[in-house]
XYZ file of C-alpha atoms in Angstrom:
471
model
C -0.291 -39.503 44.147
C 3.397 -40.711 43.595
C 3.899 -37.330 42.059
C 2.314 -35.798 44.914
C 4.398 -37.542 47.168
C 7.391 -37.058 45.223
C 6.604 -33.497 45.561
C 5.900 -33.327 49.043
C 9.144 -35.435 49.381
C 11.021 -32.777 47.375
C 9.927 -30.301 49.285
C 10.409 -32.016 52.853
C 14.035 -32.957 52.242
C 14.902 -29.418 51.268
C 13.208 -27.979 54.212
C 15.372 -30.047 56.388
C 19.012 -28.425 54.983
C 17.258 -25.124 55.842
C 16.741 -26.016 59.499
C 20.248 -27.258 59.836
C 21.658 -24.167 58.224
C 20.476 -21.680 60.210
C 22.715 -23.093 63.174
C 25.837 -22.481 61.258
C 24.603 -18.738 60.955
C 24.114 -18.302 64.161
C 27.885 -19.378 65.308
C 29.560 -16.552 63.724
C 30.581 -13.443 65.223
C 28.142 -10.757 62.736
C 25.505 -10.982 65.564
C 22.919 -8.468 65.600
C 21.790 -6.253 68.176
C 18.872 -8.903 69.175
C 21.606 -11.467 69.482
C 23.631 -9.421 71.978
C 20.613 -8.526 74.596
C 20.058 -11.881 73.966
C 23.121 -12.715 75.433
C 22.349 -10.125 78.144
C 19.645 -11.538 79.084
C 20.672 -15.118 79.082
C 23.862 -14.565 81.444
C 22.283 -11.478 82.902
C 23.440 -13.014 86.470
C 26.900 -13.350 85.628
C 27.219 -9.816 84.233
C 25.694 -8.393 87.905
C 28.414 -10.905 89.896
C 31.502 -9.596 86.933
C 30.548 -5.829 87.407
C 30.234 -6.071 91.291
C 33.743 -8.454 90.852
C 35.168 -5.550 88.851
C 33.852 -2.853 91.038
C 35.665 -4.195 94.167
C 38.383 -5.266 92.607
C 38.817 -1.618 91.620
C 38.200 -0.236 94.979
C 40.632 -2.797 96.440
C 43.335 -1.789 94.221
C 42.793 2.070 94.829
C 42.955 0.955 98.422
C 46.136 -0.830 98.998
C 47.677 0.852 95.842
C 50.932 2.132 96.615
C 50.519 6.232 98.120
C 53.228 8.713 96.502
C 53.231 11.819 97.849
C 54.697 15.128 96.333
C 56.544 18.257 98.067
C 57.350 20.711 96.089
C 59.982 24.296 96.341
C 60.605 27.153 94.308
C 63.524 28.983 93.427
C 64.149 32.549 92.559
C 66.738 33.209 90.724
C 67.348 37.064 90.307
C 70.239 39.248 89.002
C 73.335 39.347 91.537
C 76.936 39.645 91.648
C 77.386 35.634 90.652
C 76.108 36.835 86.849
C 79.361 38.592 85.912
C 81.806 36.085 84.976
C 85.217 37.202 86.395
C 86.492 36.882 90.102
C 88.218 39.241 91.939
C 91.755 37.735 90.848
C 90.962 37.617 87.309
C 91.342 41.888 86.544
C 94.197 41.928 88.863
C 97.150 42.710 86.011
C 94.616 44.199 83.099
C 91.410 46.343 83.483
C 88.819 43.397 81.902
C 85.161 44.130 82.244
C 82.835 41.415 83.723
C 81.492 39.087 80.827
C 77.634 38.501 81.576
C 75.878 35.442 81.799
C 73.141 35.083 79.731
C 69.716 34.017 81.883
C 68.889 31.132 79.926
C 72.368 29.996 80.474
C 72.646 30.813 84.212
C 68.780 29.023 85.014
C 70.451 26.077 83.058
C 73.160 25.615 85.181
C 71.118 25.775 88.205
C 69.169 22.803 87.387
C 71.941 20.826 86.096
C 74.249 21.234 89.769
C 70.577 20.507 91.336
C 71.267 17.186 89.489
C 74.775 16.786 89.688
C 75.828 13.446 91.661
C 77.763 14.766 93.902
C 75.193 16.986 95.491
C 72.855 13.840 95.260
C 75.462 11.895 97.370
C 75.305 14.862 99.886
C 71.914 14.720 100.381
C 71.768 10.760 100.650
C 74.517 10.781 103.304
C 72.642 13.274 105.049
C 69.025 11.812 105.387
C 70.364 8.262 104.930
C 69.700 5.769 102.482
C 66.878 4.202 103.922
C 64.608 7.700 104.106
C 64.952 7.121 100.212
C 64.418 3.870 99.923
C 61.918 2.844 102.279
C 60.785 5.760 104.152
C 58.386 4.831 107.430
C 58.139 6.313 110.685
C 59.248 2.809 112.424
C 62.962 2.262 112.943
C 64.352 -0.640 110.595
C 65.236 -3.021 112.908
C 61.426 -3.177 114.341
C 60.303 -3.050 110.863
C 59.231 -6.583 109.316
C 60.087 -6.930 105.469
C 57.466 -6.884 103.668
C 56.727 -9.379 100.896
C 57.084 -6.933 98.064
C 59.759 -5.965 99.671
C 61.674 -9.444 99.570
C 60.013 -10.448 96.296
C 62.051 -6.865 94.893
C 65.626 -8.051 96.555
C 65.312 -11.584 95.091
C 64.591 -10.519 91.661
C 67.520 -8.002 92.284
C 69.913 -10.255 93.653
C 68.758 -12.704 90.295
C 69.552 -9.667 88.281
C 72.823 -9.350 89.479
C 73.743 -13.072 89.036
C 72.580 -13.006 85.526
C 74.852 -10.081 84.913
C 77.715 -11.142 86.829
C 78.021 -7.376 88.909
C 77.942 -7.236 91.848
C 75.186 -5.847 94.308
C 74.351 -2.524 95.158
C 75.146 -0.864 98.133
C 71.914 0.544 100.183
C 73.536 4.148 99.311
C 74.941 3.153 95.531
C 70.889 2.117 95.323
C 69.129 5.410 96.929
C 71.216 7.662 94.878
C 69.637 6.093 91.931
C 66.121 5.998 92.820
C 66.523 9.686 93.991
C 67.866 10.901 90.730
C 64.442 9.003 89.516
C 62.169 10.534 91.946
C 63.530 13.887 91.748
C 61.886 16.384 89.694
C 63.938 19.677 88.306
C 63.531 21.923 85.851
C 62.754 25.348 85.036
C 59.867 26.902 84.561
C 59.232 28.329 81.250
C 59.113 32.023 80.831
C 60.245 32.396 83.846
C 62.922 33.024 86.787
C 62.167 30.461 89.019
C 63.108 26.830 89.176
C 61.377 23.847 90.457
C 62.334 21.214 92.957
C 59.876 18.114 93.458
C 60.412 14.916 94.552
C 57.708 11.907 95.252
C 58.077 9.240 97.181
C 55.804 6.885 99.534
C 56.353 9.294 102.590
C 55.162 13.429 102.630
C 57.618 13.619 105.466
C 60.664 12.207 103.736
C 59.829 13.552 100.481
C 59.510 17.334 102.547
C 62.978 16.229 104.562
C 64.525 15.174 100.907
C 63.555 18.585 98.651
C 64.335 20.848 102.099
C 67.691 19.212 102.405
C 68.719 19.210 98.495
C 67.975 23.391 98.718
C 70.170 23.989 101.516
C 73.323 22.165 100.355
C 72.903 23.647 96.925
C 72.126 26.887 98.535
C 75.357 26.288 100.427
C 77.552 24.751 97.101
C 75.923 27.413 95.199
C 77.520 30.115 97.134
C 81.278 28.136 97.556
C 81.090 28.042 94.097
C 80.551 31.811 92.907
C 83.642 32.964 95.197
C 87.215 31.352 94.363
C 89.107 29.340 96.732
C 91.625 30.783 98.910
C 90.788 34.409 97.203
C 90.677 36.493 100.573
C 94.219 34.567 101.673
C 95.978 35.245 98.226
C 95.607 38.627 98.095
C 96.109 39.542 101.503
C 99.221 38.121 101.291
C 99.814 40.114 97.591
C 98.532 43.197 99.414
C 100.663 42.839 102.287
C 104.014 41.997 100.570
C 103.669 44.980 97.929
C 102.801 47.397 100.864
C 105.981 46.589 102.300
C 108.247 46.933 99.312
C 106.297 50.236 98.724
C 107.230 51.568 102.305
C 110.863 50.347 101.734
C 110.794 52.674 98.384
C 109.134 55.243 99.802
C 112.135 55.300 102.719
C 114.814 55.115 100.119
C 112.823 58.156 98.622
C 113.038 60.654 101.860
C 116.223 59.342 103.013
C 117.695 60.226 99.543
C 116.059 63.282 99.412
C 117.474 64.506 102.772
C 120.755 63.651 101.761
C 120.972 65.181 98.469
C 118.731 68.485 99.917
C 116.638 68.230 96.672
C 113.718 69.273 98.122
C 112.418 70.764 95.229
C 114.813 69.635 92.105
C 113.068 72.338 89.182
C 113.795 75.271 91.892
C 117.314 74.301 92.699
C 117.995 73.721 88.750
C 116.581 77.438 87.713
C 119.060 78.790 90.838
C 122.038 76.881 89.484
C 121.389 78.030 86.132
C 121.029 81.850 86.968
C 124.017 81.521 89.193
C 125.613 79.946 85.850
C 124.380 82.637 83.901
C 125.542 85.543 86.217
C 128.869 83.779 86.654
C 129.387 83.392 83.065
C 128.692 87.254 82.640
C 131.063 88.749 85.261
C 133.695 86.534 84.065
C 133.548 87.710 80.285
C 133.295 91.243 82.054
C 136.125 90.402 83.577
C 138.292 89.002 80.686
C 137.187 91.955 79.065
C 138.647 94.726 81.321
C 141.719 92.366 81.335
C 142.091 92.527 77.788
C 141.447 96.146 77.943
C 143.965 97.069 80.673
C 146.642 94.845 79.039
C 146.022 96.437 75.458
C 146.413 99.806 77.848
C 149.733 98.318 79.087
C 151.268 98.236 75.904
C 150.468 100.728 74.638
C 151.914 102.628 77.343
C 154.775 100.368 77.095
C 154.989 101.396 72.896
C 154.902 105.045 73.858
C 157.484 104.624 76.407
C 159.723 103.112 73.372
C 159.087 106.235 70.768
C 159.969 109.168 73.873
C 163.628 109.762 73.773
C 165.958 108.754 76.712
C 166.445 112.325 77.088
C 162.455 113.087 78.127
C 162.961 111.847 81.865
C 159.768 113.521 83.127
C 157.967 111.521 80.306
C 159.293 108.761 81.098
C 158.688 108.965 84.820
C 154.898 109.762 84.041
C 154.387 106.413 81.399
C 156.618 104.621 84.416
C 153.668 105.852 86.856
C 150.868 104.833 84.340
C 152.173 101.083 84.302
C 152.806 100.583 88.244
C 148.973 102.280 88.791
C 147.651 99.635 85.943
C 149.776 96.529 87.783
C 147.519 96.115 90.730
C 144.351 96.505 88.579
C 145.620 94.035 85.975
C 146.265 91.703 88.748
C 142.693 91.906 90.679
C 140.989 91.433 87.596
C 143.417 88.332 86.777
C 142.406 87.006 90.494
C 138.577 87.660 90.079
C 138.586 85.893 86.633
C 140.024 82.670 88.239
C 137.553 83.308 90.899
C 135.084 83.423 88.350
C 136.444 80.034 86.473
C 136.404 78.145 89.585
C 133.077 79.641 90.597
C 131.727 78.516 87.471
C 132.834 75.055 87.288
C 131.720 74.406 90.664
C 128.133 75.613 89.465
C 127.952 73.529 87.057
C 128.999 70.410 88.157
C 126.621 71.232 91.222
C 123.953 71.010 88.283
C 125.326 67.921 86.791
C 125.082 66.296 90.604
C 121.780 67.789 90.370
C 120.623 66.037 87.327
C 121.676 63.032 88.546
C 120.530 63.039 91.535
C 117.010 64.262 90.088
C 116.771 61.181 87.639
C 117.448 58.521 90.166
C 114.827 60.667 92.156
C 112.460 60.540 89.346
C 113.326 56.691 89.104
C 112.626 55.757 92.724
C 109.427 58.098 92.466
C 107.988 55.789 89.436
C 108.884 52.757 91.008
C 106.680 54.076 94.268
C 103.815 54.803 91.959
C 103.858 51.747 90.518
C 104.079 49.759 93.866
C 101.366 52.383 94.863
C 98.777 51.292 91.854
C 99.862 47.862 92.365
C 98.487 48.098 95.970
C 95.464 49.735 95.066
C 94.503 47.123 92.782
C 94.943 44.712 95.420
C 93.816 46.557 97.938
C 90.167 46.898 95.953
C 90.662 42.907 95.147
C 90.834 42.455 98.956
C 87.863 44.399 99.566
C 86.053 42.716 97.382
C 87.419 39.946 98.469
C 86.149 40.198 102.221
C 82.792 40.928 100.657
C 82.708 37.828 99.020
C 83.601 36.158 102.054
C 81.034 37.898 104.073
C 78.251 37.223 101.430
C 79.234 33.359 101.733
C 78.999 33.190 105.569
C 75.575 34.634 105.762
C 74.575 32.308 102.524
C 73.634 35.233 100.924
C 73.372 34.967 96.829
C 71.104 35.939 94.177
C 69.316 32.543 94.666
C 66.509 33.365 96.797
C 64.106 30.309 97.843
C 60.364 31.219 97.027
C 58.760 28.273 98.237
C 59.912 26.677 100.959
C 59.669 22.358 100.732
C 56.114 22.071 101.094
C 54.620 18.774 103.385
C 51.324 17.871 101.651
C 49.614 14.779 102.971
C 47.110 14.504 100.174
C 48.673 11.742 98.116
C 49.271 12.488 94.066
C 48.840 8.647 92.887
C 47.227 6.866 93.118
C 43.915 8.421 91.915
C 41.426 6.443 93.384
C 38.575 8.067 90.978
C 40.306 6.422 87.963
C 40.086 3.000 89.554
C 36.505 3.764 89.903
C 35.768 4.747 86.406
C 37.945 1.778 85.240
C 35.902 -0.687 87.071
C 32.643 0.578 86.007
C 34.141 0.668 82.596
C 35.120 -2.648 82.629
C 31.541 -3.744 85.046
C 29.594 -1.926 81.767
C 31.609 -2.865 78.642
C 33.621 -6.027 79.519
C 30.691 -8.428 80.891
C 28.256 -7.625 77.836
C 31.279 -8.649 75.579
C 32.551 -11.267 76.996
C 29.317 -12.553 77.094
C 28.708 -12.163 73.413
C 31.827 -13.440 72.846
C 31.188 -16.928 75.040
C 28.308 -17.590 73.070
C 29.743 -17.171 69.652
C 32.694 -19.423 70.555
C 30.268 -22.373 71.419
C 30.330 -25.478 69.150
C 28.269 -25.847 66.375
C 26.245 -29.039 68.151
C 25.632 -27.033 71.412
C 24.205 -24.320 68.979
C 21.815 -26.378 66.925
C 20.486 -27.778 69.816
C 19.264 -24.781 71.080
C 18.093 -23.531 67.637
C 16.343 -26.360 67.424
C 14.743 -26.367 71.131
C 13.512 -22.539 70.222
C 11.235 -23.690 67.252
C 7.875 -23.282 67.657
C 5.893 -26.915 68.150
C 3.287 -26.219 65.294
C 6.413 -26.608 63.084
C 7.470 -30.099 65.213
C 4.132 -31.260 64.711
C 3.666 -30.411 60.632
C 7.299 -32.653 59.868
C 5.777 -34.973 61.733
C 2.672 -35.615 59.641
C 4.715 -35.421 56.955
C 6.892 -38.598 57.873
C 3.803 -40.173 57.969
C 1.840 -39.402 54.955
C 5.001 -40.199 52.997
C 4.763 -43.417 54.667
C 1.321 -44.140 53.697
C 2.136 -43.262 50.433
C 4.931 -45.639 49.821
């Protein structure tokens, strides 16, 4: 019987460390799928109210979410005179061809002056500072600040003070949320370039992207022509033009005063005269030679006759006075003939000279003359620059014109709803799993204990008492 009992008591007290085991068991955080629709179940009321919570919550926020709205323009950009790299002033003195622009290259730079800060600054001060910031269709000074809004200038002002700068000005401020909001780039493979900007207004966003194209369009053009081009060589063209009619004067005025109408002619008549002159006078020297070789040898065969031969005489006396006159004709011409020929030739050395400083005033003309083409052609490009520029035309053509969508982009109100039915599906089952495995060990045995079956209450009990009667 004592063994018995001792038995029984044996086996009592170690069913007893079993019962308050299990507890501890329970408490941790391996529960098992039982456990969790358990849990479920248990706080099945309070996962209805936290879905519906998270389900309006979700439509609330999709509802007074912030609306940004997106317009959106194209450009083309297609081949034109603004790819060759030289202006009409820069081939003026030397024939340079045009260096070509790459495309890659030429798309780049369009985006980057889209961004520049100047042309931001243009189109700030042009739709004002508050169509950036805070675009509405109520004037500003009917227009309550909102709380956001105030909450946003305290924490900026608190900003500032921590980092000892100064504030903002409204304008320093919408250039920088515009270069934010802006979106620029080119799209790949292509020609075309991309201008978006978002912002809480389709209007202002339309009024923004629309603006930003027609000031570049506008810079884009000032840009590809140079500066006081059409001026500067108008007044190159003009001034050469003048010093080429002054040459071209001094030309026909010498001309006319010299006679050289045609200098080559004039030479090849100077030099036949020369030639002819040249001729008659050795002609002439000749006979003079020959009549005075004539003379004396009259005058020798005069000497030999005797004294005493008077009719001889008379005859060789006859010879010499017939040869006198002859001799002295030919004499005359051959000075004739000298003076003749030196004036012929220094006719032709007056022609030579005055044929090189013909030929010298003639090249300077042609120079002047090529000078003025060039600018002339300069000019006329020139003006067509200058044309092209009023009328805005380039090789920047806009595809898409700023488009005014009133279908917001964000926020995307179907999101919200699949977030809070997320959350409404998946966050109340855990959170419930995890609210009962963070309760304290007491809170669990109790309720271990309260979910045993009474059979098993009711067999400890007549335990405790038959180890009673036993002792």
């Amino acid at each position: 019987m004592p063994g018995h009992n001792g038995s029984s008591g044996h086996n009592g007290s170690h069913a007893q460390p079993k019962m308050a085991e299990m507890p501890h068991g329970a408490t941790g955080f391996n529960a098992s799928f039982a456990d969790v629709l358990a849990s479920i179940s248990r706080h099945r009321w309070k996962l209805v109210a936290f879905g519906c919570v998270m389900l309006a919550t979700a439509i609330v926020l999709g509802a007074i979410w912030p609306k940004t709205y997106r317009s959106e323009a194209k450009l083309y950009v297609r081949l034109g005179r603004e790819n060759v790299g030289l202006d009409a002033t820069a081939s003026l003195g030397h024939e340079i061809s045009g260096l070509q622009i790459s495309r890659e290259e030429e798309l780049n730079t369009v985006v980057e002056l889209l961004r520049s800060r100047s042309l931001l600054e243009k189109v700030v001060d042009r739709v004002g500072a508050e169509t950036v910031l805070s675009p509405t269709n109520e004037p500003a000074t009917n227009r309550a600040p909102s709380i956001a809004a105030m909450a946003q200038s305290t924490l900026r002002r608190w900003a500032h003070w921590l980092t000892n700068d100064g504030e903002l000005t409204p304008r320093e401020r919408a250039i920088l949320a515009l270069r934010k909001q802006l979106d620029i780039q080119n799209v790949r493979k292509t020609d075309v370039i991309l201008v978006a900007h978002e912002g809480p207004s389709a209007e202002a966003s339309q009024q923004i992207v629309s603006t930003l194209i027609n000031l570049y369009l506008d810079e884009h053009v000032r840009m590809s022509r140079s500066p006081n081009e059409h001026a500067f060589l108008a007044s190159q063209a003009a001034a050469i033009k003048s010093q080429l009619v002054q040459r071209e004067t001094e030309l026909k005025s010498f001309k006319d005063q010299t006679g050289l109408a045609s200098p080559a002619e004039q030479r090849q008549t100077l030099v036949t005269q020369i030639g002819r002159l040249e001729d008659d006078l050795k002609t002439t020297l000749a006979t003079i030679e020959a009549t005075e070789a004539e003379n004396r040898a009259i005058l020798a065969e005069q000497g030999r006759i005797s004294p005493l031969d008077g009719r001889a005489h008379e005859e060789l006396r006859l010879m010499l006075v017939r040869e006198k006159p002859t001799l002295a004709s030919q004499r005359a011409k051959s000075e004739l003939l000298r003076k003749q020929l030196a004036d012929a030739k220094e006719q032709l050395r007056v022609l030579n000279g005055n044929e090189n400083r013909i030929t010298q005033m003639q090249r300077e003309a042609q120079i002047f003359e090529g000078s003025y083409r060039k600018y002339s052609e300069g000019l006329e490009q020139a003006r067509l620059d200058q044309s092209l520029e009023k009328q805005r035309i380039s090789n920047i053509n806009v595809a898409q014109p700023a488009s005014l969508s009133l279908q917001p982009v964000k926020p995307q109100r179907s999101l919200f709803l699949i977030a809070g039915l997320l959350a409404a599906i998946f966050g109340g089952p855990t959170l419930a799993v995890l609210y009962d495995a963070s309760r304290s060990p007491t809170k669990a045995s109790q309720a271990v204990e309260y979910r045993l079956d009474a059979p098993a209450v009711a067999a400890a009990s007549a335990l405790a008492d038959t180890r009673a009667i036993g002792v």
